Amino acid sequence: MLSAGIKRFELDAAEIARKAQPGQFVVLRVNEEGERIPLTVADTMPDKGILVIVFQEAGKSTKLLGTLNEGDSILDLIGPLGRPSHIEKFGTVVCVGGGVGTPEILPVARALRQAGNKVISIIGFRNKDLILMADEMRAVSDELIVATDDGSNGNKGFVTDMLNQVIARGEKIAHVFAVGPVIMMKMVSKVTEPHKIPTVVSLNPIMLDATGMCGVCRVEVGGETKLACVDGPEFDGHKVDFDLLMARLRTYLPEEKQSLEMFESAHAKGGCCGGKGACR
Ligand code: NAD
């Protein structure tokens, strides 16, 4: 447990750990009836054959995943999927992580630093109890700015307030990478657009097959329909139709709520798995 409802799992997945690059994701299923859960790769330890995922216990499937303990198995895991982040020596780059998006920006920040960039990282959380991966982000950044919405730790404000301050210093920023809630990525893109700072965002639409076949993860980018699974998940933030993405993410909210309620009620009674995490 990294913070309330946020868990970090190390998966025994040697081949994926060896191949995965920053920005890519995996899809897993806990059991036969399980929903396919896309998760960005948070880290890899290729020498140990370990793939790291970090997830928020938000709905039924991620809560089910969270019931697993060390030594348990999941049914299947595919990856690495999606296009890797485009890493090169840009100059000074800003990596923005919002909440549970922070673990996903970590490998990107690390790769950018290794490519010779000056990395300024900004990570934001609602309050101090939700802060995660600050030490890890500090280790891969030339400068780390931590913000909380309520000011309970670090700087008070949104990541966009911190980004505005960094831009106002006058240092030439060559690129911005942002991962977090959609509204955050939209607002980060709005901040950088007038300054003409190229901005890459990692999109997390509803996804099913993750191989470009089903079209469920389609997003509008620059007026064109793109598939986040094979064309992304990273896109030019200045071209993404964030409002459409947010609307599509709300499509199944009633069903997701009902599914979570049924799972929690069955789980609480122990009628599903007897607390062993095998419930459906
Ligand atoms: P959150 O709501 O706690 O927000 C995290 C931070 O984002 C805030 O502290 C703030 O700094 C910034 N932020 C939020 N709203 C903002 C706004 N209107 N303007 C500017 N900045 C704003 O985030 P959370 O609950 O930890 O994140 C959950 C969301 O992140 C989920 O929707 C999840 O799907 C998404 N997520 C996305 C990815 C991805 O790949 N894009 C990865 C992981 C999680």
Coordinates of C-alpha atoms and ligand atoms in Angstrom, one line a residue:
M1 CA 0.0 0.0 0.0
L2 CA 1.5 3.3 -1.1
S3 CA -1.2 5.5 0.2
A4 CA -5.0 5.2 0.8
G5 CA -6.3 2.8 -1.8
I6 CA -3.2 2.9 -4.0
K7 CA -1.3 -0.3 -4.2
R8 CA 2.1 -1.3 -5.7
F9 CA 2.5 -4.9 -7.0
E10 CA 5.6 -6.6 -8.2
L11 CA 4.7 -9.1 -10.9
D12 CA 6.8 -12.1 -11.9
A13 CA 6.8 -11.3 -15.6
A14 CA 10.4 -11.7 -16.9
E15 CA 9.7 -11.3 -20.6
I16 CA 7.6 -8.2 -20.3
A17 CA 10.0 -6.7 -17.8
R18 CA 12.8 -7.2 -20.3
K19 CA 11.0 -5.6 -23.2
A20 CA 8.8 -2.9 -21.6
Q21 CA 9.8 0.7 -22.3
P22 CA 8.7 3.9 -20.6
G23 CA 5.2 4.9 -21.5
Q24 CA 4.0 1.4 -22.4
F25 CA 1.2 -0.5 -20.6
V26 CA 0.0 -4.0 -19.9
V27 CA -3.5 -5.5 -19.7
L28 CA -4.3 -8.1 -17.0
R29 CA -7.2 -10.2 -15.9
V30 CA -7.5 -11.5 -12.4
N31 CA -9.7 -14.4 -13.3
E32 CA -11.7 -16.0 -16.1
E33 CA -14.7 -13.6 -15.7
G34 CA -12.5 -10.7 -14.9
E35 CA -12.5 -7.4 -16.7
R36 CA -9.4 -6.6 -18.7
I37 CA -7.5 -4.0 -16.7
P38 CA -5.1 -1.7 -18.6
L39 CA -2.3 -0.4 -16.4
T40 CA 0.7 1.7 -17.4
V41 CA 4.1 0.1 -16.5
A42 CA 5.3 1.9 -13.4
D43 CA 8.7 0.3 -13.3
T44 CA 10.7 -2.8 -14.4
M45 CA 13.5 -4.7 -12.8
P46 CA 14.7 -6.8 -15.9
D47 CA 17.5 -8.4 -14.0
K48 CA 15.0 -9.9 -11.5
G49 CA 12.3 -10.5 -14.1
I50 CA 9.9 -8.1 -12.2
L51 CA 7.3 -5.8 -13.6
V52 CA 5.9 -3.1 -11.3
I53 CA 2.3 -1.9 -11.5
V54 CA 0.7 0.7 -9.3
F55 CA -3.1 1.0 -9.2
Q56 CA -5.9 2.7 -7.5
E57 CA -8.6 0.5 -6.0
A58 CA -11.3 2.5 -7.8
G59 CA -13.8 0.0 -9.1
K60 CA -14.7 -3.7 -8.8
S61 CA -11.9 -5.0 -10.9
T62 CA -9.1 -3.0 -9.2
K63 CA -10.6 -3.8 -5.8
L64 CA -10.5 -7.5 -6.7
L65 CA -6.9 -7.1 -7.8
G66 CA -6.2 -5.4 -4.5
T67 CA -7.4 -8.4 -2.6
L68 CA -4.5 -10.5 -3.8
N69 CA -1.6 -11.2 -1.6
E70 CA 2.1 -11.9 -2.1
G71 CA 2.4 -15.3 -3.9
D72 CA -1.0 -15.2 -5.5
S73 CA -1.5 -15.5 -9.2
I74 CA -3.5 -13.6 -11.8
L75 CA -5.0 -15.4 -14.8
D76 CA -3.2 -13.5 -17.6
L77 CA -1.1 -10.5 -18.4
I78 CA -0.3 -9.2 -21.9
G79 CA 2.3 -6.6 -22.8
P80 CA 4.2 -4.5 -23.3
L81 CA 1.5 -2.6 -25.3
G82 CA 1.3 0.8 -26.9
R83 CA 4.0 3.0 -28.2
P84 CA 6.9 3.8 -26.0
S85 CA 7.5 7.4 -25.0
H86 CA 9.5 9.4 -27.5
I87 CA 12.7 10.0 -25.6
E88 CA 15.6 12.2 -26.8
K89 CA 17.7 15.0 -25.6
F90 CA 15.3 17.9 -25.7
G91 CA 17.0 20.2 -23.2
T92 CA 15.0 21.1 -20.1
V93 CA 11.9 19.0 -19.7
V94 CA 9.1 19.2 -17.2
C95 CA 7.4 15.9 -16.0
V96 CA 4.1 16.4 -14.4
G97 CA 2.5 13.7 -12.3
G98 CA -1.0 14.1 -10.8
G99 CA -2.0 11.7 -8.0
V100 CA -2.0 8.1 -9.1
G101 CA -0.5 9.2 -12.5
T102 CA 2.8 9.9 -10.7
P103 CA 4.1 6.3 -10.7
E104 CA 3.6 6.3 -14.5
I105 CA 5.6 9.4 -15.1
L106 CA 8.5 8.0 -13.1
P107 CA 10.0 5.7 -15.9
V108 CA 9.6 8.6 -18.4
A109 CA 11.4 11.0 -16.1
R110 CA 14.2 8.5 -15.5
A111 CA 14.6 7.9 -19.3
L112 CA 14.6 11.6 -20.1
R113 CA 17.3 12.2 -17.5
Q114 CA 19.4 9.3 -18.8
A115 CA 19.1 10.8 -22.3
G116 CA 20.8 14.0 -20.9
N117 CA 17.8 16.2 -20.3
K118 CA 17.5 18.5 -17.3
V119 CA 14.4 17.1 -15.7
I120 CA 12.1 19.3 -13.5
S121 CA 9.4 17.2 -12.0
I122 CA 6.1 18.5 -10.6
I123 CA 3.9 16.1 -8.7
G124 CA 0.5 17.0 -7.2
F125 CA -1.9 15.4 -4.7
R126 CA -5.0 16.4 -2.9
N127 CA -3.4 16.3 0.5
K128 CA -0.2 15.1 2.3
D129 CA -1.7 11.6 3.0
L130 CA -2.0 10.9 -0.7
I131 CA 1.6 11.8 -1.6
L132 CA 3.4 8.9 -3.3
M133 CA 6.7 8.2 -5.0
A134 CA 8.2 11.5 -4.0
D135 CA 11.6 10.0 -3.1
E136 CA 11.7 8.0 -6.3
M137 CA 10.8 11.1 -8.4
R138 CA 13.4 13.1 -6.6
A139 CA 16.0 10.5 -7.5
V140 CA 15.4 10.9 -11.2
S141 CA 14.9 14.6 -11.3
D142 CA 17.2 17.6 -11.2
E143 CA 14.4 19.4 -9.3
L144 CA 11.3 18.1 -7.7
I145 CA 8.3 20.3 -6.8
V146 CA 5.7 18.7 -4.6
A147 CA 2.3 20.3 -4.4
T148 CA -0.9 19.6 -2.5
D149 CA -4.3 21.1 -3.3
D150 CA -4.8 22.0 0.4
G151 CA -1.2 23.0 1.2
S152 CA -0.8 20.3 3.8
N153 CA 2.6 19.4 2.5
G154 CA 4.9 21.2 0.0
N155 CA 3.5 24.0 -2.1
K156 CA -0.2 24.8 -2.0
G157 CA -2.0 24.5 -5.3
F158 CA -2.5 22.4 -8.4
V159 CA 0.4 21.1 -10.5
T160 CA -0.7 23.8 -13.1
D161 CA 0.1 26.5 -10.6
M162 CA 3.6 25.1 -10.1
L163 CA 4.0 24.7 -13.9
N164 CA 3.0 28.4 -14.4
Q165 CA 5.6 29.4 -11.8
V166 CA 8.4 27.3 -13.5
I167 CA 7.5 28.8 -16.9
A168 CA 7.5 32.3 -15.4
R169 CA 11.1 31.8 -14.3
G170 CA 12.0 32.3 -17.9
E171 CA 14.0 29.1 -18.4
K172 CA 13.4 27.6 -21.9
I173 CA 11.3 24.5 -21.5
A174 CA 11.7 22.2 -24.5
H175 CA 9.0 19.6 -23.6
V176 CA 6.3 18.8 -21.0
F177 CA 5.1 15.3 -20.2
A178 CA 2.0 14.9 -18.1
V179 CA 0.2 11.8 -16.7
G180 CA -2.7 12.1 -14.3
P181 CA -6.5 12.8 -14.2
V182 CA -7.8 13.8 -17.6
I183 CA -8.8 17.2 -16.3
M184 CA -5.3 17.8 -15.1
M185 CA -3.8 16.8 -18.5
K186 CA -6.3 19.2 -20.2
M187 CA -5.3 22.0 -17.9
V188 CA -1.5 21.4 -18.3
S189 CA -2.0 21.5 -22.0
K190 CA -3.9 24.8 -21.7
V191 CA -1.0 26.2 -19.7
T192 CA 1.7 25.2 -22.2
E193 CA -0.2 26.0 -25.4
P194 CA 0.3 29.8 -25.5
H195 CA 4.0 29.3 -24.8
K196 CA 4.2 26.8 -27.6
I197 CA 5.8 24.1 -25.4
P198 CA 5.2 20.7 -26.9
T199 CA 3.2 18.7 -24.4
V200 CA 2.7 14.9 -24.3
V201 CA -0.1 13.4 -22.4
S202 CA -0.9 9.7 -21.6
L203 CA -4.5 8.9 -22.2
N204 CA -6.5 6.3 -20.3
P205 CA -9.8 5.8 -22.1
I206 CA -11.9 2.7 -21.5
M207 CA -10.1 -0.1 -23.3
L208 CA -11.0 -3.7 -24.2
D209 CA -8.8 -5.8 -26.5
A210 CA -5.9 -3.3 -26.5
T211 CA -4.7 -4.6 -29.9
G212 CA -6.5 -2.1 -32.2
M213 CA -9.4 -4.4 -33.1
C214 CA -12.4 -3.2 -31.0
G215 CA -12.2 0.6 -31.3
V216 CA -13.4 1.1 -27.7
C217 CA -10.4 3.2 -26.7
R218 CA -10.8 5.7 -29.6
V219 CA -9.9 9.3 -28.9
E220 CA -10.0 12.4 -31.0
V221 CA -6.6 13.9 -31.7
G222 CA -6.3 16.9 -34.1
G223 CA -9.7 16.0 -35.5
E224 CA -8.7 12.4 -36.3
T225 CA -9.9 9.3 -34.6
K226 CA -7.0 7.5 -32.9
L227 CA -6.8 4.3 -30.9
A228 CA -5.1 4.8 -27.6
C229 CA -4.0 1.2 -27.5
V230 CA -2.0 1.1 -30.7
D231 CA -1.6 4.8 -31.7
G232 CA -0.9 5.9 -28.1
P233 CA -1.3 6.0 -25.2
E234 CA 0.7 9.2 -25.5
F235 CA -0.5 12.0 -27.7
D236 CA 0.0 15.7 -28.4
G237 CA -1.9 17.4 -25.5
H238 CA -2.6 20.5 -27.7
K239 CA -4.6 18.3 -30.1
V240 CA -6.5 16.0 -27.8
D241 CA -10.3 16.5 -27.4
F242 CA -10.3 16.1 -23.6
D243 CA -13.9 16.9 -23.2
L244 CA -15.0 14.0 -25.4
L245 CA -12.6 11.7 -23.6
M246 CA -14.1 12.7 -20.2
A247 CA -17.6 12.2 -21.6
R248 CA -16.7 8.7 -22.9
L249 CA -15.1 7.8 -19.5
R250 CA -18.5 8.5 -17.9
T251 CA -20.4 6.2 -20.2
Y252 CA -20.7 3.2 -17.9
L253 CA -20.6 5.0 -14.5
P254 CA -24.0 3.5 -13.4
E255 CA -23.0 0.0 -14.4
E256 CA -19.5 0.4 -12.8
K257 CA -21.2 1.7 -9.5
Q258 CA -23.6 -1.3 -9.5
S259 CA -20.9 -3.8 -10.2
L260 CA -18.7 -2.3 -7.3
E261 CA -21.7 -2.4 -4.9
M262 CA -22.4 -6.1 -5.7
F263 CA -18.8 -7.0 -5.3
E264 CA -18.4 -5.1 -2.0
S265 CA -21.5 -6.6 -0.6
A266 CA -20.5 -10.2 -1.6
H267 CA -17.0 -9.7 -0.4
A268 CA -18.1 -8.2 3.0
K269 CA -20.2 -11.3 3.6
G270 CA -17.4 -13.5 2.7
G271 CA -19.8 -15.2 0.3
C272 CA -17.6 -14.8 -2.7
C273 CA -14.1 -16.0 -1.8
G274 CA -14.0 -16.4 1.9
G275 CA -11.5 -13.5 2.0
K276 CA -9.1 -15.3 -0.3
G277 CA -9.5 -12.9 -3.2
A278 CA -10.9 -15.3 -5.7
C279 CA -14.3 -13.6 -6.0
R280 CA -15.8 -12.5 -9.2
Ligands
NAD1 P1 -6.6 13.7 -8.1 O1 -8.0 14.1 -8.5 O2 -6.3 13.5 -6.7 O3 -5.6 14.9 -8.8 C1 -4.2 14.8 -8.7 C2 -3.7 16.1 -8.9 O4 -4.0 16.5 -10.3 C3 -4.2 17.2 -8.1 O5 -3.5 17.2 -6.8 C4 -3.8 18.5 -8.9 O6 -2.5 18.9 -8.7 C5 -4.0 17.9 -10.3 N1 -5.3 18.4 -10.8 C6 -6.5 17.8 -10.5 N2 -7.5 18.5 -11.0 C7 -6.9 19.6 -11.6 C8 -7.4 20.7 -12.4 N3 -8.7 20.9 -12.6 N4 -6.5 21.6 -12.8 C9 -5.2 21.4 -12.7 N5 -4.7 20.4 -12.0 C10 -5.5 19.5 -11.5 O7 -6.1 12.5 -8.9 P2 -6.2 11.0 -8.5 O8 -7.5 10.7 -7.9 O9 -5.0 10.5 -7.8 O10 -6.1 10.4 -10.0 C11 -7.1 9.6 -10.4 C12 -7.2 9.7 -11.9 O11 -5.9 9.6 -12.6 C13 -8.1 8.6 -12.4 O12 -9.1 9.2 -13.2 C14 -7.2 7.8 -13.2 O13 -7.8 7.2 -14.3 C15 -6.2 8.8 -13.7 N6 -4.9 8.1 -14.2 C16 -4.5 8.3 -15.4 C17 -3.4 7.7 -15.9 C18 -3.0 7.9 -17.3 O14 -2.3 7.1 -17.8 N7 -3.4 9.0 -17.9 C19 -2.6 6.9 -15.1 C20 -3.1 6.7 -13.7 C21 -4.2 7.3 -13.3

